[in-house]
PDB file of C-alpha atoms in Angstrom:
ATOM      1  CA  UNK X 266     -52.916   6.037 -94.742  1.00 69.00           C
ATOM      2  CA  UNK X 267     -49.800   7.700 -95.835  1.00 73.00           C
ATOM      3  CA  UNK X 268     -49.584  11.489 -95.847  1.00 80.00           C
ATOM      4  CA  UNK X 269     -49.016  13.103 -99.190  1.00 82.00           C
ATOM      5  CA  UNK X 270     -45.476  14.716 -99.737  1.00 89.00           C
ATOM      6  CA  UNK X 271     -45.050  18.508 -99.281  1.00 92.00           C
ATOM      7  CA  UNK X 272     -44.133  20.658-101.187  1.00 93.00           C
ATOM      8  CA  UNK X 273     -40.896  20.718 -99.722  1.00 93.00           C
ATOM      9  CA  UNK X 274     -40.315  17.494-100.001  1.00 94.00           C
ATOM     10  CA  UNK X 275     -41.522  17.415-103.842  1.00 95.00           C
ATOM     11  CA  UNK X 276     -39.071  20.016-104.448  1.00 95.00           C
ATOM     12  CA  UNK X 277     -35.852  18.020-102.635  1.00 95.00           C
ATOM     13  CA  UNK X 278     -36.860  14.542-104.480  1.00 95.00           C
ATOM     14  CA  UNK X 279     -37.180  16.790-108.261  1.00 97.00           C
ATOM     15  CA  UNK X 280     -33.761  18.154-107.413  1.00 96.00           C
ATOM     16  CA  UNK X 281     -32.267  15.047-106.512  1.00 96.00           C
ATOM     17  CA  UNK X 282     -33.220  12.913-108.948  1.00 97.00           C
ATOM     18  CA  UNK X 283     -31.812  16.098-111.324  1.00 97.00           C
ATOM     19  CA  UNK X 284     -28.495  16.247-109.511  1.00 95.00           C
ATOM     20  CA  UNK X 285     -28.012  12.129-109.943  1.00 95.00           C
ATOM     21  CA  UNK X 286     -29.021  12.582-114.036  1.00 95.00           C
ATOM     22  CA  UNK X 287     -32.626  10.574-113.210  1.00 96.00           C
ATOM     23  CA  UNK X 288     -33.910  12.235-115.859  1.00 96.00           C
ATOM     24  CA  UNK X 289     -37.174  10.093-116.211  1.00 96.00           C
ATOM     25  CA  UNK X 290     -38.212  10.725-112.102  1.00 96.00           C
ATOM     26  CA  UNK X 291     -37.172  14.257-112.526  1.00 97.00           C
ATOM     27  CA  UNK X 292     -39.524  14.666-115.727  1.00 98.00           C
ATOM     28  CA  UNK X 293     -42.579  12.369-114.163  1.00 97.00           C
ATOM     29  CA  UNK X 294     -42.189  15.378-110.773  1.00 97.00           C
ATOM     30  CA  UNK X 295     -43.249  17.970-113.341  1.00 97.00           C
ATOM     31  CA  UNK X 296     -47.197  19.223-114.312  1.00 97.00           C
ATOM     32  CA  UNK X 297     -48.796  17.366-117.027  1.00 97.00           C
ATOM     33  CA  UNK X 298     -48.768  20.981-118.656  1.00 96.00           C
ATOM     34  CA  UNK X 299     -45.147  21.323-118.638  1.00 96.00           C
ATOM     35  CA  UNK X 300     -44.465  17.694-120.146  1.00 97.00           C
ATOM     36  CA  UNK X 301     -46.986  18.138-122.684  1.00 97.00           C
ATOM     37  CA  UNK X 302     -45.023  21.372-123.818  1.00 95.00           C
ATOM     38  CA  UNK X 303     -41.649  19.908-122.922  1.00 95.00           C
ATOM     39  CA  UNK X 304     -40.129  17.137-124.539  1.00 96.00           C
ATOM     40  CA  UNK X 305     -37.750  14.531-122.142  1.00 95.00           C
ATOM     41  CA  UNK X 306     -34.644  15.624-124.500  1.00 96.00           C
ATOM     42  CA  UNK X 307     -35.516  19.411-124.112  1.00 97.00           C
ATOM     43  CA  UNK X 308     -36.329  18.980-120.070  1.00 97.00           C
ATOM     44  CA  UNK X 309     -32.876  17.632-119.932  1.00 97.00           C
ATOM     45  CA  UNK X 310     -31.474  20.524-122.052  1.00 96.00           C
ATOM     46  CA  UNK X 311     -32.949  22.578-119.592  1.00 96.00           C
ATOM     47  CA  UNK X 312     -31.710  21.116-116.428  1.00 97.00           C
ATOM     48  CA  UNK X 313     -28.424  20.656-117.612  1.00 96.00           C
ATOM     49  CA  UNK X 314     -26.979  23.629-115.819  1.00 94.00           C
ATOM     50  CA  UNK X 315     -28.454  22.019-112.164  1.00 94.00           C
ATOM     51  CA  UNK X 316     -26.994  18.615-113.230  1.00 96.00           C
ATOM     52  CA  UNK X 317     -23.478  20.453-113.897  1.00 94.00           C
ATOM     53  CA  UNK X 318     -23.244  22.467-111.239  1.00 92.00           C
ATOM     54  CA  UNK X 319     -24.195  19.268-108.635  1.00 93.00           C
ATOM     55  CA  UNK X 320     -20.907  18.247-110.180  1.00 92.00           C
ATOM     56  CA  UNK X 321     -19.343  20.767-108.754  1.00 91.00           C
ATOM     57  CA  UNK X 322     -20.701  20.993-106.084  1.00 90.00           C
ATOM     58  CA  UNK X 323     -22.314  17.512-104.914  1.00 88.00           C
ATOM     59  CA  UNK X 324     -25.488  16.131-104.619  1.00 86.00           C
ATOM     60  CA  UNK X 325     -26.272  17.417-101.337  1.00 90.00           C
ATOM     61  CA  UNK X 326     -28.781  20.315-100.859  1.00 90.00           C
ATOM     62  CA  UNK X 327     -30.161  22.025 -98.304  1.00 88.00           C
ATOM     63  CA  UNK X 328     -33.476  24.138 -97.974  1.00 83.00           C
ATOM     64  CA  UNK X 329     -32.907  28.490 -98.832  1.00 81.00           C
ATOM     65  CA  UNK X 330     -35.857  29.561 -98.370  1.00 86.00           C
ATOM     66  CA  UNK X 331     -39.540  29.086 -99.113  1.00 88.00           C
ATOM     67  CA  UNK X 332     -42.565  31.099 -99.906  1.00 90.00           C
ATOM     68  CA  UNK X 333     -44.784  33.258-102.349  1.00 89.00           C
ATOM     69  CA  UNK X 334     -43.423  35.245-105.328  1.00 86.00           C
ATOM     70  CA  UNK X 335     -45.783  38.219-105.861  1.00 84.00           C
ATOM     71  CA  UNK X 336     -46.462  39.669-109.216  1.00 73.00           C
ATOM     72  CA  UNK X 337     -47.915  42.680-110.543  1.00 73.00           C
ATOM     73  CA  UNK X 338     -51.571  40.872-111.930  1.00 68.00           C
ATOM     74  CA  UNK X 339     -50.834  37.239-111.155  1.00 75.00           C
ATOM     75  CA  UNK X 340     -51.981  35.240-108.349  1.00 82.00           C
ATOM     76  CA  UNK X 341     -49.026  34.788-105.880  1.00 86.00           C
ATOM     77  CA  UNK X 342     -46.559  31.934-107.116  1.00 87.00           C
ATOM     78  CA  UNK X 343     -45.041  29.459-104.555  1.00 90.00           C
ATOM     79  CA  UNK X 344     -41.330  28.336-104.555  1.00 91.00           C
ATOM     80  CA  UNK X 345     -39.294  26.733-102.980  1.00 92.00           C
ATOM     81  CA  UNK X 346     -35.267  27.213-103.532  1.00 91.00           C
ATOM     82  CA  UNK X 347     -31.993  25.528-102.040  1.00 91.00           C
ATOM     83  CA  UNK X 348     -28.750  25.755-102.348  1.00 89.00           C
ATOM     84  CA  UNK X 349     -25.864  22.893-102.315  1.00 88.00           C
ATOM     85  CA  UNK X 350     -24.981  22.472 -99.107  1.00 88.00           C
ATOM     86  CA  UNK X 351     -21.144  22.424 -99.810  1.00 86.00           C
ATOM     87  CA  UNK X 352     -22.129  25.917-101.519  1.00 81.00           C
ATOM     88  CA  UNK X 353     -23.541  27.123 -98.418  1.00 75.00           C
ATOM     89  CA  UNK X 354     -20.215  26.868 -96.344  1.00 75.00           C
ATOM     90  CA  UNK X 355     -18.958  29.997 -98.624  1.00 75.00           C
ATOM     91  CA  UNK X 356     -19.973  33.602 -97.185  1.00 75.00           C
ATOM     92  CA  UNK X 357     -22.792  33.648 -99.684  1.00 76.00           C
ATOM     93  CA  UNK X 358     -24.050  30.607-101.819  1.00 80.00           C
ATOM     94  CA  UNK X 359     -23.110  31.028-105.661  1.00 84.00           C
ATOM     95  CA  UNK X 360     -26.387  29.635-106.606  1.00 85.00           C
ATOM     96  CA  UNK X 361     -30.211  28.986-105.737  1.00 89.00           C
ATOM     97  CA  UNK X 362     -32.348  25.924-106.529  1.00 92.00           C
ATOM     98  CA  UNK X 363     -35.519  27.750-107.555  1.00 94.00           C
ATOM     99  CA  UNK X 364     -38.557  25.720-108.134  1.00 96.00           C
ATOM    100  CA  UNK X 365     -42.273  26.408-108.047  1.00 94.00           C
ATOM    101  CA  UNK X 366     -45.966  25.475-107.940  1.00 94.00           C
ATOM    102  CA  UNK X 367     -49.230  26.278-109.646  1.00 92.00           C
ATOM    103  CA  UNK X 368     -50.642  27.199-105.958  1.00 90.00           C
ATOM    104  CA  UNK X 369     -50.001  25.827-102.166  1.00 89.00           C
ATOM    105  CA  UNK X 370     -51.597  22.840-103.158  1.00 90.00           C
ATOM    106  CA  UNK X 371     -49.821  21.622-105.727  1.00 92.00           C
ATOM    107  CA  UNK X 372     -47.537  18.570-105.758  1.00 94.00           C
ATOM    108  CA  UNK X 373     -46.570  18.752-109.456  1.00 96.00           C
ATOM    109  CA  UNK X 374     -43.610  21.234-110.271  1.00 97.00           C
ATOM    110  CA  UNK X 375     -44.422  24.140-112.996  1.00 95.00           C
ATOM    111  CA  UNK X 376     -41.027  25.334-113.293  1.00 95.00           C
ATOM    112  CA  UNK X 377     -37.311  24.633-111.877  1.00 96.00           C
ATOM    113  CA  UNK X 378     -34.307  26.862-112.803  1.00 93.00           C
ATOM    114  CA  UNK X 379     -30.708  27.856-111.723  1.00 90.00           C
ATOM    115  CA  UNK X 380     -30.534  31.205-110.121  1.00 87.00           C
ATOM    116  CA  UNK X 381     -26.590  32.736-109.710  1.00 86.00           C
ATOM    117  CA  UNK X 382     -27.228  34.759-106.760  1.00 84.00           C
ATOM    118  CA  UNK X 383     -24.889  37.704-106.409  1.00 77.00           C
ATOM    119  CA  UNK X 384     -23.263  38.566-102.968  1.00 69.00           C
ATOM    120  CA  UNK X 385     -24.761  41.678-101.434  1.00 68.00           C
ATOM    121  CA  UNK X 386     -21.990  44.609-101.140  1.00 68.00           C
ATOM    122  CA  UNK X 387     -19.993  45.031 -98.173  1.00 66.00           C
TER     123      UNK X 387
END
């Protein structure tokens, strides 16, 4: 029996297939509830900015950070972000590769952005 993918690992393959314009496996990684709101044209609108910057800055990403987003009245929202990995030979990465979950058991992705992360002040 194979063990199901993590989250983690969810998160990389979304990215990837993003970062290499496979727009249909990016848009098959994402909740049934997002798709039914989000047509393939629009979902590729919206990851656009990811695609361009892996231009930039390759295909190659490496894990930020993971965890639990808390909000005022919500339940706690996983994520997991990365960052290109030729970004992350700078002093501070220029961007984050946000995406989250419904919950910690979740293997379907309810949201994915871009994040331009700002250097902290010397």
């Amino acid at each position: 029996m194979q063990t199901p993918a993590s989250q983690i690992q969810v998160a990389r393959q979304f990215l990837l297939a993003v970062a290499r314009g496979e727009w249909a496996v990016a848009y098959g990684c994402l909740a049934p509830e997002v798709r039914q709101g989000l047509s393939v044209q629009q979902f590729r609108v919206a990851a656009d900015p990811l695609y361009q910057q892996a231009k930039q800055f390759g295909p190659t990403i490496s894990l930020y950070k993971l965890g639990y987003r808390l909000r005022d009245t919500q339940k706690p929202q996983p994520f997991v972000a990365f960052s290109f990995k030729a970004d992350t030979v700078q002093a501070y990465p220029h961007f984050q590769l946000d995406v989250t979950f419904r919950d910690s058991t979740a293997r379907q992705i309810l949201g994915f952005g871009l994040v331009p992360l700002v250097a902290p002040p010397k």
